[in-house]
PDB file of C-alpha atoms in Angstrom:
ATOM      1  CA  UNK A1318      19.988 141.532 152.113  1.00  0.00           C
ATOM      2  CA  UNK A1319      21.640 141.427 148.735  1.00  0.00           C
ATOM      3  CA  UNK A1320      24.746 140.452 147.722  1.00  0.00           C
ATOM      4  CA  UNK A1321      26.623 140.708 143.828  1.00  0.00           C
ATOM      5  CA  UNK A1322      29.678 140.242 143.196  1.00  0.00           C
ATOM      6  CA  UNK A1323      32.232 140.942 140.364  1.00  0.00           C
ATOM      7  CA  UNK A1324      31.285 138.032 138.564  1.00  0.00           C
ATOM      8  CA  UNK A1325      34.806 137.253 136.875  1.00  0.00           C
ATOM      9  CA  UNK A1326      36.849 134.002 137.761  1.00  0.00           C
ATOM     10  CA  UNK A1327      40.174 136.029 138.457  1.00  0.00           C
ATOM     11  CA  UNK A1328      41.904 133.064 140.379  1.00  0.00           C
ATOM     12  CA  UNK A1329      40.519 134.056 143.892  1.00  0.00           C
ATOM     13  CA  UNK A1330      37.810 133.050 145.267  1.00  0.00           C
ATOM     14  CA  UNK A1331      34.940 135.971 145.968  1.00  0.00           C
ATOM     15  CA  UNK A1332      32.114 134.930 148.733  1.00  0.00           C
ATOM     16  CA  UNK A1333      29.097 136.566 149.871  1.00  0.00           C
ATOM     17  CA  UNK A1334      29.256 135.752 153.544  1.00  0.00           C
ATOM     18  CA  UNK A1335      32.493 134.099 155.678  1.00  0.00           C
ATOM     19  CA  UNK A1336      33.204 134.181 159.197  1.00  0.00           C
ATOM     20  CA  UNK A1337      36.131 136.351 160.136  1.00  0.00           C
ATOM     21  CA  UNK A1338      36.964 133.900 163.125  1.00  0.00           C
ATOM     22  CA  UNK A1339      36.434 130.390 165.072  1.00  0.00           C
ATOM     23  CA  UNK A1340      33.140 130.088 166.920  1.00  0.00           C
ATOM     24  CA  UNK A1341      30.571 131.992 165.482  1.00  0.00           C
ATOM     25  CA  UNK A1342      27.413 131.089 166.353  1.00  0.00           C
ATOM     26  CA  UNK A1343      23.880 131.765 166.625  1.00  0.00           C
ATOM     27  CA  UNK A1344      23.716 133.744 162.690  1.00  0.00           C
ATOM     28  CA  UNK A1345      20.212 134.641 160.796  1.00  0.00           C
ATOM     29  CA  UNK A1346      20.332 135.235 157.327  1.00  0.00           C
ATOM     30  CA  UNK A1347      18.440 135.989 154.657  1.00  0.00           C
ATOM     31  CA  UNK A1348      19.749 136.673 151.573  1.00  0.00           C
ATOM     32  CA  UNK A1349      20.014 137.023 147.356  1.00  0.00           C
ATOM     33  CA  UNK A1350      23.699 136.598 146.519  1.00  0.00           C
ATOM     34  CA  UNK A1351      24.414 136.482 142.911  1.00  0.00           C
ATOM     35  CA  UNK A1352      27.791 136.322 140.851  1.00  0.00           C
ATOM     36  CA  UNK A1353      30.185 135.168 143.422  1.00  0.00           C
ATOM     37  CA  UNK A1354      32.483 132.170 143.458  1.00  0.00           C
ATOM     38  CA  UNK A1355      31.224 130.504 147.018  1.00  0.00           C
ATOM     39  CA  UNK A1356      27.931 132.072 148.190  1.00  0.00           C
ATOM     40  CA  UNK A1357      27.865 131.365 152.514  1.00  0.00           C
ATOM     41  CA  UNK A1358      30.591 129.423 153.721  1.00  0.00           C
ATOM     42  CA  UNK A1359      31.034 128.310 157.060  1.00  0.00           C
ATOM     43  CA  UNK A1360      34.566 127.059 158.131  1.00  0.00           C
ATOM     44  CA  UNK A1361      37.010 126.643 161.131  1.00  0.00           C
ATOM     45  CA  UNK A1362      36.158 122.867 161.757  1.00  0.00           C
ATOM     46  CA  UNK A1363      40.131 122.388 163.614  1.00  0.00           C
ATOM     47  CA  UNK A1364      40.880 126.017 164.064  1.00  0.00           C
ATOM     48  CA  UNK A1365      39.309 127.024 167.468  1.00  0.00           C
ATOM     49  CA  UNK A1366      35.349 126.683 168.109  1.00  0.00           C
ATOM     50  CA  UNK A1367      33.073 124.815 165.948  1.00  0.00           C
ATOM     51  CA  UNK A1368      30.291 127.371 164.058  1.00  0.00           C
ATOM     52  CA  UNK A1369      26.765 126.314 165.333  1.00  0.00           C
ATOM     53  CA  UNK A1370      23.163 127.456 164.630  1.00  0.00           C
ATOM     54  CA  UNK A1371      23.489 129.171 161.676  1.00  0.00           C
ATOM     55  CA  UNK A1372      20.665 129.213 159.706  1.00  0.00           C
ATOM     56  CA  UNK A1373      18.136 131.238 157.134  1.00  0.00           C
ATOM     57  CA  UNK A1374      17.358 131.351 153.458  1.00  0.00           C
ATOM     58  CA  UNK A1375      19.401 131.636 151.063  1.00  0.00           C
ATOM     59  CA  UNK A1376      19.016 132.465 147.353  1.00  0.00           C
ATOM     60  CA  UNK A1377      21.862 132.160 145.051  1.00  0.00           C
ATOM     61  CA  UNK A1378      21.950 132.546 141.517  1.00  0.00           C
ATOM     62  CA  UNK A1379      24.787 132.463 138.815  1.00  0.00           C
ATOM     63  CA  UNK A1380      27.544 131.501 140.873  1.00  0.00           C
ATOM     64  CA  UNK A1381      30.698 131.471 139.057  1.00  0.00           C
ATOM     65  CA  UNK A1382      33.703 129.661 138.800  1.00  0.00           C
ATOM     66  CA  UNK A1383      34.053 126.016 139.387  1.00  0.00           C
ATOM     67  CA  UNK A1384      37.456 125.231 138.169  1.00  0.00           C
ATOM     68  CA  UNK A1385      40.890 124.673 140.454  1.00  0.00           C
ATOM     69  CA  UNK A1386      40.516 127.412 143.043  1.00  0.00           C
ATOM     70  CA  UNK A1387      37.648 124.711 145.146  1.00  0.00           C
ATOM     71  CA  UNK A1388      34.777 128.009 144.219  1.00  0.00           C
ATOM     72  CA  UNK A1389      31.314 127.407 142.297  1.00  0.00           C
ATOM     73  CA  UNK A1390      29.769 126.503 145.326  1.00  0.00           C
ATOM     74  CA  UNK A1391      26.376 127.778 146.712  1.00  0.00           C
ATOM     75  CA  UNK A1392      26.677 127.207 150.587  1.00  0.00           C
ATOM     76  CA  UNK A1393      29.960 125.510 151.841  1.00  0.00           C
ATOM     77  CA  UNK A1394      29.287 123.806 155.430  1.00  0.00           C
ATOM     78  CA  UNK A1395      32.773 122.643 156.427  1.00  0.00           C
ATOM     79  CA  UNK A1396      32.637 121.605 159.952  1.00  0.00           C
ATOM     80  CA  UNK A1397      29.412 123.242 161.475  1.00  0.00           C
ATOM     81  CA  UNK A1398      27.110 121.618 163.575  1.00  0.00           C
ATOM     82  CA  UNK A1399      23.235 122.223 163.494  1.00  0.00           C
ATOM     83  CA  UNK A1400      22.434 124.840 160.938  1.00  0.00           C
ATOM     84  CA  UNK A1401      19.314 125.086 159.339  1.00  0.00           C
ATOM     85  CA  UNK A1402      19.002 126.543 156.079  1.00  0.00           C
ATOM     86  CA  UNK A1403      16.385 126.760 153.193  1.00  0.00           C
ATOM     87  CA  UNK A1404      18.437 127.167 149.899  1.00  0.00           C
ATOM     88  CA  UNK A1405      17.330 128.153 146.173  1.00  0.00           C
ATOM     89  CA  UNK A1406      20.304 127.773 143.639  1.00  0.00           C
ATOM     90  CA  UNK A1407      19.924 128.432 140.173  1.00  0.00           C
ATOM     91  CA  UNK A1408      23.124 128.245 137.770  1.00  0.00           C
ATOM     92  CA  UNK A1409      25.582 126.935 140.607  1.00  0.00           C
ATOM     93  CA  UNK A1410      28.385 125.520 138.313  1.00  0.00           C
ATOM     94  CA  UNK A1411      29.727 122.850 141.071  1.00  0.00           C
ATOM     95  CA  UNK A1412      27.397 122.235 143.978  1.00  0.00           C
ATOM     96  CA  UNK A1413      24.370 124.369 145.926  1.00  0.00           C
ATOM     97  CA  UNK A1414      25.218 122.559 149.068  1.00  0.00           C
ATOM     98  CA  UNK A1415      28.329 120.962 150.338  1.00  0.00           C
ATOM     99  CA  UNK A1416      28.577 119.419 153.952  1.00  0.00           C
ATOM    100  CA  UNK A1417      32.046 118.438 154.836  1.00  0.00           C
ATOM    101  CA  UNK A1418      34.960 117.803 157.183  1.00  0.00           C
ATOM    102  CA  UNK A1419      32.983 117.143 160.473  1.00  0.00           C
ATOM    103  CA  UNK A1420      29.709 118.958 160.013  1.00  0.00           C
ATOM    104  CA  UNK A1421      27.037 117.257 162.251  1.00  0.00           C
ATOM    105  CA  UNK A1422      23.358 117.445 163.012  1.00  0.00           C
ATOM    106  CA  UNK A1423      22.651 119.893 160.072  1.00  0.00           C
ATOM    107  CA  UNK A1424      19.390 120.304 158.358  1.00  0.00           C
ATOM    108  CA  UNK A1425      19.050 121.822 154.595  1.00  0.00           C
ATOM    109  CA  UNK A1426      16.315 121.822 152.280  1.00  0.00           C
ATOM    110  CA  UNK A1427      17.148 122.907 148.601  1.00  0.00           C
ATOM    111  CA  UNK A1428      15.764 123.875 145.520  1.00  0.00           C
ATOM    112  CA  UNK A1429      18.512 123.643 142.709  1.00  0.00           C
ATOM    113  CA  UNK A1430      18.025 124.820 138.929  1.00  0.00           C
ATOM    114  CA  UNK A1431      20.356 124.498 136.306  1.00  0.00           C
ATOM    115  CA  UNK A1432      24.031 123.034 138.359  1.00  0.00           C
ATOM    116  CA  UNK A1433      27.054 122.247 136.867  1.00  0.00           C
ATOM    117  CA  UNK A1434      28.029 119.121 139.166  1.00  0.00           C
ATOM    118  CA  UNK A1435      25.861 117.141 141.696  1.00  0.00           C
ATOM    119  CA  UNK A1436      23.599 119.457 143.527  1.00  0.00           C
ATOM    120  CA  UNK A1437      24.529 118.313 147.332  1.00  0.00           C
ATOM    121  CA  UNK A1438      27.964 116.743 148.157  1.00  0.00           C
ATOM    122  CA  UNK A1439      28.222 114.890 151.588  1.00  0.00           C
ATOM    123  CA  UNK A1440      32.110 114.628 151.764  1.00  0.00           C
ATOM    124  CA  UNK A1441      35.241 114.231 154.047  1.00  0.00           C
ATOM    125  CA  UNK A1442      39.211 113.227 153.202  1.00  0.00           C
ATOM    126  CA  UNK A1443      41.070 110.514 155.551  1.00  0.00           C
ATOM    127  CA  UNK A1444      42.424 113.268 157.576  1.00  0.00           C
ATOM    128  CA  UNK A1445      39.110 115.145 158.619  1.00  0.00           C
ATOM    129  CA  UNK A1446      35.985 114.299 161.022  1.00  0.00           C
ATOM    130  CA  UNK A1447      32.929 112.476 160.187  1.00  0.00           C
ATOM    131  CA  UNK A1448      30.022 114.208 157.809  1.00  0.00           C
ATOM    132  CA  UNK A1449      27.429 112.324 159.675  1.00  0.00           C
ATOM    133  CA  UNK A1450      23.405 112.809 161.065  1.00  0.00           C
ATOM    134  CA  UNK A1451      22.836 115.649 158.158  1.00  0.00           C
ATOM    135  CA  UNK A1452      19.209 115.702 156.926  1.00  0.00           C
ATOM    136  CA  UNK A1453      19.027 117.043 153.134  1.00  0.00           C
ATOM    137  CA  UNK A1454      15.566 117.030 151.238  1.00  0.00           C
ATOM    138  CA  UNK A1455      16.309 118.090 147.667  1.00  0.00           C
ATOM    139  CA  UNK A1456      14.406 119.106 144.538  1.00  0.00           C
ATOM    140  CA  UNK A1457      16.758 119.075 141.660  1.00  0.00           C
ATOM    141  CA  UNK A1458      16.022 120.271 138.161  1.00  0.00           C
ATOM    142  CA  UNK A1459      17.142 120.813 134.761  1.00  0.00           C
ATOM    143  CA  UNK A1460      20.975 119.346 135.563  1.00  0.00           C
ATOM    144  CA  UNK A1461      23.444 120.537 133.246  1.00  0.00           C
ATOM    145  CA  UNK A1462      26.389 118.443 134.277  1.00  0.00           C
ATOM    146  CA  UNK A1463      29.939 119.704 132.617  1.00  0.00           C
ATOM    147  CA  UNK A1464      32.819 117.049 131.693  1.00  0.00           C
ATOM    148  CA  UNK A1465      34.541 117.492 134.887  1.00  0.00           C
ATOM    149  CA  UNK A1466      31.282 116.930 137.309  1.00  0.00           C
ATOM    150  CA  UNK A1467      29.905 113.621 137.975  1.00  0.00           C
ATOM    151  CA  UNK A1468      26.351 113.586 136.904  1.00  0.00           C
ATOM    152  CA  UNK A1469      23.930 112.835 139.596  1.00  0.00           C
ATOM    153  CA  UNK A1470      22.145 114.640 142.142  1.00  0.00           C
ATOM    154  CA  UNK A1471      23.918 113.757 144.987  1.00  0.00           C
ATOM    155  CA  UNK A1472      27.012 112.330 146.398  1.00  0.00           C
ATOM    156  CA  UNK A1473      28.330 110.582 149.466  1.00  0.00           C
ATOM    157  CA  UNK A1474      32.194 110.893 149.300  1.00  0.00           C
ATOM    158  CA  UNK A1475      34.698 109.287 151.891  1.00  0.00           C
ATOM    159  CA  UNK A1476      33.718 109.182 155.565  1.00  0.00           C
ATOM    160  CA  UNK A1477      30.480 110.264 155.494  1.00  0.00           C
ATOM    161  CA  UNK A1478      27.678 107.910 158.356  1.00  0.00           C
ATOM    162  CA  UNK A1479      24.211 108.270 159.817  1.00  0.00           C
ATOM    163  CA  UNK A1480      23.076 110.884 156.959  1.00  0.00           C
ATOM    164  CA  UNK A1481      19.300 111.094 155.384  1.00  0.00           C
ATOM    165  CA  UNK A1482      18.213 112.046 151.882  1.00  0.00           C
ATOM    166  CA  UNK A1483      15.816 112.830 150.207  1.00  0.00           C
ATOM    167  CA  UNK A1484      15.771 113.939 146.564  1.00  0.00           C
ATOM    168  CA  UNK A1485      13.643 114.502 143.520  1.00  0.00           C
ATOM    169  CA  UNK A1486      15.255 114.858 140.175  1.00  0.00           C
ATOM    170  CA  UNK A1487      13.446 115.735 137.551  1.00  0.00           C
ATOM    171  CA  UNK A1488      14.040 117.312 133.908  1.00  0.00           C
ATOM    172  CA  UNK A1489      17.395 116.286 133.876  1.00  0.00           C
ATOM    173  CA  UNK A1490      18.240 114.243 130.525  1.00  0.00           C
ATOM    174  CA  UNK A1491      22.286 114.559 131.221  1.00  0.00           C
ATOM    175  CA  UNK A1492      21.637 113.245 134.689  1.00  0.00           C
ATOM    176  CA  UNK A1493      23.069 109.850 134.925  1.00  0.00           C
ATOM    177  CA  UNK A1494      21.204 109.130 138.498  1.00  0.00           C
ATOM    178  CA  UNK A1495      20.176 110.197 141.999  1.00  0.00           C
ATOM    179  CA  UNK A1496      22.540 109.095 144.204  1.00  0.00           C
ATOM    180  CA  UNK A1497      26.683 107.805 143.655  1.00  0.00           C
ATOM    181  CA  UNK A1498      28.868 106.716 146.636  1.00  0.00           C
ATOM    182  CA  UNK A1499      32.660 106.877 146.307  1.00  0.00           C
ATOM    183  CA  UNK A1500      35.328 106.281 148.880  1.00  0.00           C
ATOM    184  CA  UNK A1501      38.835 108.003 148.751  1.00  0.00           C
ATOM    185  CA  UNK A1502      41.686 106.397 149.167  1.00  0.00           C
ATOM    186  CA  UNK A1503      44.370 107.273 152.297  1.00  0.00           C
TER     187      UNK A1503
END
């Protein structure tokens, strides 16, 4: 399927696919999304049933946003366990892929053009679950970091264990490295 959205930054956030409710499981997709602020996200980690075997391809392109409103994001895994996905991201102003608060045993291969911040995020706060046993294999191009986005490919931010990478960078002059770990304070 297809997927466009409005394409303007009007201080809400506009996605291409979000679950209605806890526990959905077992979802196929395979879409083109274009001009929307989060692409596919995934959520309920806390709020009933964790979301499991989700999984497809995914092709986003010209994302938008990427300021306060937590949008510029390609596909948002916030507490999912073991989706599969195959993503293409060109122009994603933030990140293509994001795995965070208590998403386990996922497995993502990405091909990113053109982002804004680092590519794939691995990242959970004091107060949420473990991003851990994740398997990303990433080939990132032509980085176009802005002044608010750290400049590498990937990051590993707060409690994040037990995750694999793998990532190419190449034709990216503004990128600064592959790989930057950070913890957060309490």
């Amino acid at each position: 399927g297809t997927g466009t959205g409005t394409g303007g930054n009007r201080g809400v956030n506009e996605w291409g696919v979000y679950p209605s409710q806890a526990g959905v499981d077992d979802v196929r997709l395979d879409l083109d999304i274009k001009k929307v602020s989060i692409g596919v996200q995934i959520w309920n980690r806390g709020s009933g049933a964790v979301p499991q075997r989700w999984g497809g391809k995914l092709r986003f392109s010209d994302i938008t946003g990427g300021g306060k409103m937590s949008n510029g994001y390609g596909l948002l895994v916030s507490g999912a366990d073991n989706c599969v996905f195959d993503v293409f991201s060109k122009n994603t102003p933030r990140h293509c892929v994001y795995l965070s608060n208590g998403s386990r045993g996922n497995q993502i291969t990405l091909q990113s053009i053109g982002a804004g911040g680092p590519p794939v995020i691995f990242g959970a706060y004091n107060n949420q679950d473990y991003v851990e046993n994740n398997i990303v294999i990433a080939n990132v191009s032509e980085m176009n970091p802005t002044s608010s986005a750290t400049p590498y490919a990937v990051g590993l931010v707060g409690k994040v264990r037990g995750n694999k990478v793998m990532v190419q960078v190449s034709n990216s002059s503004a990128a600064l490295g592959a790989v930057f770990f950070r913890a957060l304070n309490s």
